[in-house]
Amino acid sequence: MDNTADAIIIGGGVQGASLAFHLAQRGMKPIVLEKKFVGAGATGRSSGLVRMHYDTEVDARLAWVSFDYFRNWKEMVGGDSGFTRTGFLQIVGDKHYDALKQNTKMLQSIGIPTWLISSDDVARLCPHYYTGDFEFAAYEPESGYAMPSDTANSLMNAARQQGARLVQDCTVSGVKVNGGRITGVDTAQGEFHAPVVVNCAGAWAEKLNQMVGLELPYDTWRHDTMFVMRPRQAGPSHPATIDFRHEMYFRSEGELTLVGLEDNNPLGGSPDDESDHALPGFVDRAVDRICQRMPIMEQGGLHSAHGGYDGITPDQHPIIGAAGPDGYYLNCGHSGTGFKTAPAVGRCLTELIIDGEVTTVDISSLAPSRFQEGKLIGGTYDNIWT
Ligand SMILES: Cc1cc2nc3c(=O)[nH]c(=O)nc-3n(C[C@H](O)[C@H](O)[C@H](O)COP(=O)(O)OP(=O)(O)OC[C@H]3O[C@@H](n4cnc5c(N)ncnc54)[C@H](O)[C@@H]3O)c2cc1C
């Protein structure tokens, strides 16, 4: 086996797969080294919401560029991302009304199809939602959700068809540097050589950064979700919804509704800990909240519940760019929102690696240097996930 490549990508999640796809599309021959299998990390557990509503322009622009891929997956990537258009609603409480208006304007100025609708409109759109606790919401009629494992696998398949390689069951245990330049990595399957190494290792990324002497503020974030079976009377679908009033989001998938909560997501746990089951107490809290927003769910039933781990940074934004030895790049710390942006991030990082400058979206604010420079990113909402 020839273990030399133009670039080594550590991690076969949706971010590593997107980067491999875009590098290969530009004629490079990358190798993706994945310690388990494609989608084994956060990607395989992701809720897959695809929406553009954000409170910072860089996120909204990355989501908007990515949306073009989700809508045209077959033509732009090949295979299937499972994108399903359900529409998207952002519900907030009165303390966030000004921010909601401001953000909707910002999104419209980018060209994103979104506007404010009244709670009466929401009631017409979603007859089973309780709408008595908010006045208006932001609506994106084109948005919805996609299937994260399918998305990552089709990106990886398309990358391989264009000359990328994937090596699974291959844990990177060391990053090799000579004279301040990246030369390759050590793995359980031997050495791999390349002048470029990209850390796409999600919740495990800090370990790799430490291997090249990079100390960046980084933590792990655990997030549990559950699927409930909707009662038949609740209808065939409902919009993907982020509901700040209940610190919750939910979306439909066939006869199921997926629910996640935005509070009590523990930081600092090992991403290798058991996550096939949700943490104690999660299901009770999630059932209580979904029944408050959709009272008809009291007639539903629990289908399943599990968790997942992502990397998180102090400003809850990803770290994308070069740092440390020449040839070392980071694409990690997606902080619970890095599924929907993966197509655009892979394209931007490819531009940075090959052209030395990024033209698709200005991602300079996401550079690793922002922590040392005290330029943390702030939005108009306190926190938003997914
Ligand atoms: C439960 C949950 C729900 C979410 N919902 C949404 C959502 O609705 N919308 C959204 O946009 N985002 C969502 N997110 C966030 C999103 O899923 C992640 O940001 C995204 O999947 C991160 O992709 P990644 O490729 O960076 O990381 P991962 O998918 O975690 O991939 C990293 C990979 O690196 C591998 N790896 C680690 N260390 C090594 C090593 N030393 N050698 C080789 N391989 C290694 C791992 O095995 C893993 O496969 C959610 C996250 C979670 C956990």
Short mmCIF file of C-alpha atoms and ligand atoms in Angstrom, two decimals:
data_model
loop_
_atom_site.label_atom_id
_atom_site.label_comp_id
_atom_site.label_asym_id
_atom_site.label_seq_id
_atom_site.Cartn_x
_atom_site.Cartn_y
_atom_site.Cartn_z
CA MET A 1 0.00 0.00 0.00
CA ASP A 2 1.35 3.43 -0.96
CA ASN A 3 1.14 5.49 2.21
CA THR A 4 1.99 8.83 0.60
CA ALA A 5 -0.66 11.43 -0.17
CA ASP A 6 -1.05 15.12 -0.96
CA ALA A 7 -2.93 15.60 2.32
CA ILE A 8 -3.92 13.50 5.33
CA ILE A 9 -7.33 14.13 6.85
CA ILE A 10 -7.72 12.80 10.38
CA GLY A 11 -11.36 11.82 10.97
CA GLY A 12 -14.06 10.43 8.71
CA GLY A 13 -17.00 12.50 9.94
CA VAL A 14 -18.99 14.79 7.70
CA GLN A 15 -16.28 17.46 7.92
CA GLY A 16 -13.43 15.13 6.95
CA ALA A 17 -15.55 13.67 4.15
CA SER A 18 -16.48 17.09 2.79
CA LEU A 19 -12.87 18.21 2.83
CA ALA A 20 -11.76 15.01 1.05
CA PHE A 21 -14.47 15.57 -1.57
CA HIS A 22 -13.46 19.16 -2.26
CA LEU A 23 -9.70 18.48 -2.27
CA ALA A 24 -10.20 15.58 -4.68
CA GLN A 25 -12.45 17.72 -6.88
CA ARG A 26 -9.55 20.16 -7.18
CA GLY A 27 -7.16 17.36 -8.23
CA MET A 28 -5.45 16.57 -4.92
CA LYS A 29 -5.08 13.00 -3.66
CA PRO A 30 -6.00 13.06 0.06
CA ILE A 31 -6.10 10.11 2.46
CA VAL A 32 -8.75 10.05 5.17
CA LEU A 33 -7.65 8.13 8.28
CA GLU A 34 -10.59 7.16 10.49
CA LYS A 35 -10.19 5.28 13.75
CA LYS A 36 -13.54 3.49 13.40
CA PHE A 37 -15.79 4.01 10.37
CA VAL A 38 -17.31 6.89 8.42
CA GLY A 39 -19.80 8.72 10.63
CA ALA A 40 -18.74 6.95 13.84
CA GLY A 41 -18.51 10.24 15.80
CA ALA A 42 -20.90 13.18 16.15
CA THR A 43 -21.96 12.83 12.54
CA GLY A 44 -23.64 9.46 13.06
CA ARG A 45 -25.59 10.86 16.02
CA SER A 46 -26.40 14.23 14.54
CA SER A 47 -29.98 15.50 14.38
CA GLY A 48 -29.26 16.71 10.85
CA LEU A 49 -31.16 20.01 10.97
CA VAL A 50 -30.56 22.01 7.82
CA ARG A 51 -31.49 25.66 8.35
CA MET A 52 -29.90 29.03 7.88
CA HIS A 53 -31.19 30.85 10.95
CA TYR A 54 -28.12 31.98 12.88
CA ASP A 55 -27.18 35.06 14.79
CA THR A 56 -23.80 35.59 13.13
CA GLU A 57 -23.19 36.24 9.46
CA VAL A 58 -20.34 33.78 9.06
CA ASP A 59 -22.53 30.85 10.21
CA ALA A 60 -25.47 31.97 8.09
CA ARG A 61 -23.29 32.32 5.00
CA LEU A 62 -21.71 28.88 5.52
CA ALA A 63 -25.17 27.35 5.99
CA TRP A 64 -26.50 29.17 2.91
CA VAL A 65 -23.66 28.00 0.63
CA SER A 66 -24.10 24.49 2.02
CA PHE A 67 -27.83 24.65 1.39
CA ASP A 68 -27.17 24.80 -2.32
CA TYR A 69 -25.53 21.38 -1.99
CA PHE A 70 -28.38 19.88 0.04
CA ARG A 71 -30.93 21.07 -2.52
CA ASN A 72 -28.88 19.84 -5.47
CA TRP A 73 -27.06 16.90 -3.90
CA LYS A 74 -27.28 14.54 -6.83
CA GLU A 75 -25.84 17.07 -9.26
CA MET A 76 -23.23 18.60 -6.94
CA VAL A 77 -22.03 15.50 -5.05
CA GLY A 78 -23.82 12.37 -6.24
CA GLY A 79 -25.65 9.83 -4.11
CA ASP A 80 -28.20 11.03 -1.59
CA SER A 81 -28.02 13.22 1.53
CA GLY A 82 -31.60 12.37 2.50
CA PHE A 83 -32.49 16.07 2.50
CA THR A 84 -36.18 16.48 3.29
CA ARG A 85 -37.87 19.84 3.06
CA THR A 86 -40.18 20.40 6.02
CA GLY A 87 -39.71 24.13 6.55
CA PHE A 88 -38.05 25.55 9.66
CA LEU A 89 -39.38 27.69 12.50
CA GLN A 90 -37.39 29.69 15.03
CA ILE A 91 -39.50 30.42 18.09
CA VAL A 92 -38.16 32.78 20.77
CA GLY A 93 -39.45 34.41 23.93
CA ASP A 94 -39.95 38.18 24.27
CA LYS A 95 -36.39 38.82 25.47
CA HIS A 96 -35.15 37.70 22.04
CA TYR A 97 -37.71 39.50 19.83
CA ASP A 98 -35.31 42.30 18.86
CA ALA A 99 -32.56 39.82 18.08
CA LEU A 100 -34.97 37.69 16.03
CA LYS A 101 -35.95 40.72 13.93
CA GLN A 102 -32.34 41.81 13.52
CA ASN A 103 -31.19 38.33 12.52
CA THR A 104 -34.03 37.83 10.07
CA LYS A 105 -33.03 41.09 8.37
CA MET A 106 -29.38 40.00 8.27
CA LEU A 107 -30.40 36.64 6.72
CA GLN A 108 -32.60 38.37 4.15
CA SER A 109 -29.71 40.66 3.19
CA ILE A 110 -27.70 37.53 2.33
CA GLY A 111 -30.59 36.35 0.14
CA ILE A 112 -31.85 33.59 2.44
CA PRO A 113 -35.59 32.95 2.05
CA THR A 114 -36.94 33.76 5.51
CA TRP A 115 -39.39 36.14 7.13
CA LEU A 116 -41.27 36.74 10.35
CA ILE A 117 -44.70 35.19 10.71
CA SER A 118 -47.28 35.73 13.45
CA SER A 119 -48.22 33.10 16.02
CA ASP A 120 -51.58 32.84 14.19
CA ASP A 121 -49.69 31.93 11.02
CA VAL A 122 -47.73 29.34 12.98
CA ALA A 123 -51.01 27.90 14.27
CA ARG A 124 -52.29 27.58 10.68
CA LEU A 125 -49.02 25.97 9.58
CA CYS A 126 -48.75 23.68 12.61
CA PRO A 127 -52.25 23.07 14.00
CA HIS A 128 -50.87 20.91 16.82
CA TYR A 129 -48.44 23.50 18.21
CA TYR A 130 -49.38 25.50 21.29
CA THR A 131 -48.92 29.10 20.08
CA GLY A 132 -50.11 31.13 23.06
CA ASP A 133 -46.64 31.97 24.44
CA PHE A 134 -45.04 33.91 21.58
CA GLU A 135 -46.11 36.67 19.20
CA PHE A 136 -44.11 35.87 16.09
CA ALA A 137 -41.48 33.47 14.80
CA ALA A 138 -38.97 33.33 11.94
CA TYR A 139 -39.88 30.96 9.15
CA GLU A 140 -37.71 29.35 6.45
CA PRO A 141 -39.98 27.51 4.02
CA GLU A 142 -37.12 25.78 2.14
CA SER A 143 -35.26 24.27 5.10
CA GLY A 144 -35.60 20.88 6.78
CA TYR A 145 -33.22 18.08 7.67
CA ALA A 146 -30.87 15.57 6.05
CA MET A 147 -29.51 12.14 7.02
CA PRO A 148 -26.02 12.73 8.43
CA SER A 149 -24.50 9.26 7.80
CA ASP A 150 -25.81 9.22 4.23
CA THR A 151 -24.44 12.72 3.74
CA ALA A 152 -20.97 11.79 5.00
CA ASN A 153 -20.89 8.53 3.07
CA SER A 154 -21.94 10.07 -0.21
CA LEU A 155 -19.30 12.80 0.17
CA MET A 156 -16.70 10.14 0.92
CA ASN A 157 -17.81 7.94 -2.01
CA ALA A 158 -17.63 10.90 -4.36
CA ALA A 159 -14.18 11.78 -2.99
CA ARG A 160 -12.95 8.23 -3.57
CA GLN A 161 -14.28 8.23 -7.12
CA GLN A 162 -12.07 11.26 -7.72
CA GLY A 163 -8.91 9.73 -6.27
CA ALA A 164 -9.17 10.14 -2.48
CA ARG A 165 -8.42 7.16 -0.20
CA LEU A 166 -10.18 6.10 2.96
CA VAL A 167 -8.51 3.94 5.59
CA GLN A 168 -10.84 2.87 8.41
CA ASP A 169 -9.94 1.21 11.72
CA CYS A 170 -6.86 3.41 11.64
CA THR A 171 -6.15 5.50 14.73
CA VAL A 172 -3.64 8.31 14.35
CA SER A 173 -1.28 8.14 17.33
CA GLY A 174 1.28 10.79 16.38
CA VAL A 175 1.83 13.68 14.00
CA LYS A 176 5.28 13.88 12.43
CA VAL A 177 7.07 17.22 12.13
CA ASN A 178 10.51 17.90 10.69
CA GLY A 179 12.13 21.33 10.77
CA GLY A 180 8.84 23.01 11.63
CA ARG A 181 7.01 21.32 8.74
CA ILE A 182 4.42 18.55 8.76
CA THR A 183 5.67 15.33 7.17
CA GLY A 184 2.98 12.77 8.08
CA VAL A 185 1.42 10.75 10.87
CA ASP A 186 1.93 7.53 12.83
CA THR A 187 -0.97 5.12 13.02
CA ALA A 188 -1.83 1.61 14.12
CA GLN A 189 -1.44 0.69 10.43
CA GLY A 190 2.01 2.26 10.04
CA GLU A 191 3.27 5.64 8.88
CA PHE A 192 1.50 7.85 6.35
CA HIS A 193 3.32 10.73 4.64
CA ALA A 194 1.99 14.07 3.39
CA PRO A 195 2.98 17.75 3.57
CA VAL A 196 -0.50 18.64 4.82
CA VAL A 197 -2.38 17.20 7.83
CA VAL A 198 -5.89 18.37 8.71
CA ASN A 199 -7.41 17.73 12.12
CA CYS A 200 -11.07 16.83 11.55
CA ALA A 201 -11.29 14.71 14.68
CA GLY A 202 -14.34 16.34 16.28
CA ALA A 203 -14.55 15.67 20.02
CA TRP A 204 -11.14 13.97 19.90
CA ALA A 205 -9.37 16.90 18.21
CA GLU A 206 -7.59 18.29 21.26
CA LYS A 207 -5.39 15.18 21.58
CA LEU A 208 -4.14 15.70 18.02
CA ASN A 209 -3.49 19.40 18.58
CA GLN A 210 -1.40 18.47 21.60
CA MET A 211 0.67 16.14 19.40
CA VAL A 212 1.94 19.22 17.52
CA GLY A 213 2.26 21.33 20.68
CA LEU A 214 -0.86 23.43 20.07
CA GLU A 215 -2.70 24.54 23.20
CA LEU A 216 -6.12 25.85 22.18
CA PRO A 217 -9.16 26.17 24.44
CA TYR A 218 -11.21 23.10 23.63
CA ASP A 219 -13.71 20.91 25.37
CA THR A 220 -16.15 18.11 24.66
CA TRP A 221 -19.93 18.58 24.58
CA ARG A 222 -22.38 15.75 25.08
CA HIS A 223 -25.84 16.01 23.59
CA ASP A 224 -28.72 13.55 23.96
CA THR A 225 -31.71 13.20 21.65
CA MET A 226 -34.83 11.07 21.59
CA PHE A 227 -37.25 9.88 18.92
CA VAL A 228 -40.93 9.74 19.77
CA MET A 229 -43.67 8.12 17.70
CA ARG A 230 -46.19 10.79 16.78
CA PRO A 231 -49.84 9.85 17.19
CA ARG A 232 -51.48 9.47 13.77
CA GLN A 233 -53.73 12.49 14.40
CA ALA A 234 -50.61 14.71 14.63
CA GLY A 235 -50.25 14.51 10.85
CA PRO A 236 -47.52 13.31 8.50
CA SER A 237 -44.92 16.02 9.25
CA HIS A 238 -44.16 19.34 10.93
CA PRO A 239 -41.45 21.96 10.44
CA ALA A 240 -38.04 21.51 12.01
CA THR A 241 -38.31 23.87 14.98
CA ILE A 242 -35.93 25.54 17.40
CA ASP A 243 -37.92 26.62 20.43
CA PHE A 244 -35.97 28.91 22.76
CA ARG A 245 -38.92 29.14 25.14
CA HIS A 246 -38.43 25.48 26.00
CA GLU A 247 -34.69 25.29 25.25
CA MET A 248 -35.53 22.57 22.78
CA TYR A 249 -35.53 21.73 19.10
CA PHE A 250 -37.49 19.07 17.28
CA ARG A 251 -38.12 17.84 13.78
CA SER A 252 -40.16 15.16 12.09
CA GLU A 253 -38.83 12.07 10.30
CA GLY A 254 -41.59 9.91 8.88
CA GLU A 255 -43.90 9.00 11.74
CA LEU A 256 -41.23 9.95 14.30
CA THR A 257 -40.29 13.26 15.88
CA LEU A 258 -36.72 13.81 17.06
CA VAL A 259 -36.29 16.01 20.15
CA GLY A 260 -33.12 17.57 21.57
CA LEU A 261 -32.66 19.91 24.52
CA GLU A 262 -30.37 22.90 24.64
CA ASP A 263 -29.69 22.84 28.38
CA ASN A 264 -27.88 20.28 30.55
CA ASN A 265 -25.51 19.13 27.83
CA PRO A 266 -22.48 18.16 29.93
CA LEU A 267 -19.02 19.46 29.04
CA GLY A 268 -15.73 17.68 29.60
CA GLY A 269 -16.75 14.03 29.32
CA SER A 270 -14.75 11.48 27.35
CA PRO A 271 -16.12 11.05 23.83
CA ASP A 272 -15.34 7.35 24.23
CA ASP A 273 -17.84 7.02 27.09
CA GLU A 274 -21.05 5.07 26.53
CA SER A 275 -23.58 7.11 24.53
CA ASP A 276 -25.87 4.44 23.09
CA HIS A 277 -28.36 5.47 25.76
CA ALA A 278 -29.44 8.93 26.88
CA LEU A 279 -28.36 10.11 30.34
CA PRO A 280 -30.80 9.51 33.23
CA GLY A 281 -33.55 12.14 33.39
CA PHE A 282 -33.20 13.30 29.79
CA VAL A 283 -36.24 11.49 28.41
CA ASP A 284 -38.56 12.80 31.16
CA ARG A 285 -37.45 16.39 30.58
CA ALA A 286 -37.70 16.08 26.80
CA VAL A 287 -41.16 14.46 26.91
CA ASP A 288 -42.41 17.19 29.24
CA ARG A 289 -41.20 19.95 26.91
CA ILE A 290 -42.38 18.49 23.62
CA CYS A 291 -45.82 17.94 25.18
CA GLN A 292 -45.91 21.60 26.19
CA ARG A 293 -45.28 22.73 22.61
CA MET A 294 -47.25 19.89 20.98
CA PRO A 295 -49.86 18.74 23.51
CA ILE A 296 -51.01 15.96 21.16
CA MET A 297 -47.67 14.24 21.83
CA GLU A 298 -49.13 13.05 25.14
CA GLN A 299 -50.68 10.33 23.00
CA GLY A 300 -47.30 9.48 21.43
CA GLY A 301 -44.76 6.89 22.56
CA LEU A 302 -41.02 6.77 23.12
CA HIS A 303 -39.12 5.14 20.28
CA SER A 304 -35.45 5.50 21.32
CA ALA A 305 -32.93 7.87 22.93
CA HIS A 306 -29.17 8.17 22.64
CA GLY A 307 -26.31 10.68 22.87
CA GLY A 308 -23.28 11.91 20.99
CA TYR A 309 -20.16 14.05 21.49
CA ASP A 310 -18.88 17.05 19.56
CA GLY A 311 -15.87 19.32 20.19
CA ILE A 312 -16.79 22.73 21.62
CA THR A 313 -14.88 26.01 21.89
CA PRO A 314 -15.37 28.95 24.28
CA ASP A 315 -17.36 30.97 21.70
CA GLN A 316 -19.17 27.90 20.37
CA HIS A 317 -17.74 28.39 16.90
CA PRO A 318 -15.49 26.04 14.97
CA ILE A 319 -11.76 26.45 14.60
CA ILE A 320 -10.92 26.52 10.90
CA GLY A 321 -7.51 27.44 9.55
CA ALA A 322 -3.77 26.91 9.84
CA ALA A 323 -1.85 26.83 13.11
CA GLY A 324 1.27 25.20 14.55
CA PRO A 325 3.80 23.63 12.18
CA ASP A 326 3.65 24.50 8.46
CA GLY A 327 1.10 22.27 6.79
CA TYR A 328 -1.06 21.69 9.88
CA TYR A 329 -4.71 22.78 9.62
CA LEU A 330 -7.68 22.57 11.96
CA ASN A 331 -11.32 21.95 11.15
CA CYS A 332 -12.85 21.07 14.51
CA GLY A 333 -14.83 22.42 17.46
CA HIS A 334 -18.09 22.65 15.56
CA SER A 335 -19.87 23.01 18.90
CA GLY A 336 -23.06 21.15 18.02
CA THR A 337 -23.79 22.88 14.71
CA GLY A 338 -21.30 21.49 12.19
CA PHE A 339 -23.43 19.16 10.13
CA LYS A 340 -25.33 21.63 7.97
CA THR A 341 -22.24 23.74 7.25
CA ALA A 342 -19.94 20.87 6.22
CA PRO A 343 -20.22 21.32 2.43
CA ALA A 344 -19.21 24.99 2.58
CA VAL A 345 -16.52 24.45 5.21
CA GLY A 346 -14.88 21.74 3.07
CA ARG A 347 -14.91 24.07 0.09
CA CYS A 348 -13.48 27.02 2.04
CA LEU A 349 -10.72 24.96 3.63
CA THR A 350 -9.81 23.52 0.23
CA GLU A 351 -9.41 27.07 -1.08
CA LEU A 352 -7.20 27.94 1.89
CA ILE A 353 -5.01 24.85 1.43
CA ILE A 354 -4.66 25.06 -2.36
CA ASP A 355 -5.00 28.78 -3.14
CA GLY A 356 -3.81 30.26 0.15
CA GLU A 357 -6.96 32.40 0.34
CA VAL A 358 -10.66 31.73 0.82
CA THR A 359 -13.16 33.23 -1.62
CA THR A 360 -16.43 31.34 -0.99
CA VAL A 361 -17.14 32.72 2.51
CA ASP A 362 -14.92 34.95 4.64
CA ILE A 363 -14.00 32.52 7.42
CA SER A 364 -11.13 34.59 8.83
CA SER A 365 -13.10 35.15 12.06
CA LEU A 366 -12.94 31.37 12.69
CA ALA A 367 -9.11 31.27 12.63
CA PRO A 368 -7.33 29.46 15.49
CA SER A 369 -5.53 32.71 16.40
CA ARG A 370 -8.76 34.37 17.61
CA PHE A 371 -8.40 32.96 21.13
CA GLN A 372 -4.93 34.40 21.66
CA GLU A 373 -6.01 37.68 20.06
CA GLY A 374 -9.10 37.90 22.29
CA LYS A 375 -11.40 38.02 19.24
CA LEU A 376 -14.05 35.59 20.36
CA ILE A 377 -17.20 35.55 18.26
CA GLY A 378 -20.43 36.83 19.80
CA GLY A 379 -23.97 36.66 18.45
CA THR A 380 -27.26 38.30 19.40
CA TYR A 381 -28.67 35.15 21.04
CA ASP A 382 -26.96 33.70 24.11
CA ASN A 383 -26.52 30.21 22.72
CA ILE A 384 -27.89 28.29 19.82
CA TRP A 385 -27.17 24.75 18.95
CA THR A 386 -27.96 22.36 16.11
C1 LIG B 1 -26.52 14.50 19.15
C2 LIG B 1 -26.04 15.57 18.22
C3 LIG B 1 -26.96 16.27 17.43
C4 LIG B 1 -26.51 17.23 16.52
N1 LIG B 1 -27.41 17.86 15.72
C5 LIG B 1 -26.98 18.73 14.75
C6 LIG B 1 -27.89 19.32 13.84
O1 LIG B 1 -29.10 19.09 13.92
N2 LIG B 1 -27.40 20.15 12.88
C7 LIG B 1 -26.07 20.45 12.80
O2 LIG B 1 -25.68 21.22 11.91
N3 LIG B 1 -25.18 19.90 13.66
C8 LIG B 1 -25.61 19.05 14.61
N4 LIG B 1 -24.72 18.49 15.49
C9 LIG B 1 -23.30 18.80 15.34
C10 LIG B 1 -22.70 18.03 14.18
O3 LIG B 1 -23.21 16.71 14.15
C11 LIG B 1 -21.18 18.01 14.33
O4 LIG B 1 -20.73 19.34 14.48
C12 LIG B 1 -20.53 17.38 13.11
O5 LIG B 1 -21.04 16.11 12.84
C13 LIG B 1 -19.03 17.31 13.36
O6 LIG B 1 -18.47 16.59 12.30
P1 LIG B 1 -16.93 16.24 12.38
O7 LIG B 1 -16.59 15.55 11.12
O8 LIG B 1 -16.16 17.48 12.77
O9 LIG B 1 -16.78 15.29 13.67
P2 LIG B 1 -17.17 13.72 13.89
O10 LIG B 1 -18.38 13.33 13.13
O11 LIG B 1 -17.17 13.55 15.36
O12 LIG B 1 -15.95 13.01 13.23
C14 LIG B 1 -14.67 12.94 13.83
C15 LIG B 1 -14.11 11.58 13.48
O13 LIG B 1 -12.74 11.54 13.87
C16 LIG B 1 -12.43 10.21 14.24
N5 LIG B 1 -11.20 10.27 15.03
C17 LIG B 1 -11.04 10.83 16.23
N6 LIG B 1 -9.75 10.70 16.66
C18 LIG B 1 -9.11 10.03 15.68
C19 LIG B 1 -7.77 9.58 15.53
N7 LIG B 1 -6.83 9.79 16.47
N8 LIG B 1 -7.42 8.90 14.40
C20 LIG B 1 -8.36 8.67 13.42
N9 LIG B 1 -9.65 9.08 13.52
C21 LIG B 1 -10.01 9.76 14.62
C22 LIG B 1 -13.66 9.79 15.01
O14 LIG B 1 -13.79 8.38 15.07
C23 LIG B 1 -14.78 10.45 14.23
O15 LIG B 1 -15.38 9.57 13.28
C24 LIG B 1 -25.13 17.54 16.44
C25 LIG B 1 -24.20 16.87 17.24
C26 LIG B 1 -24.65 15.89 18.13
C27 LIG B 1 -23.64 15.18 18.98
#
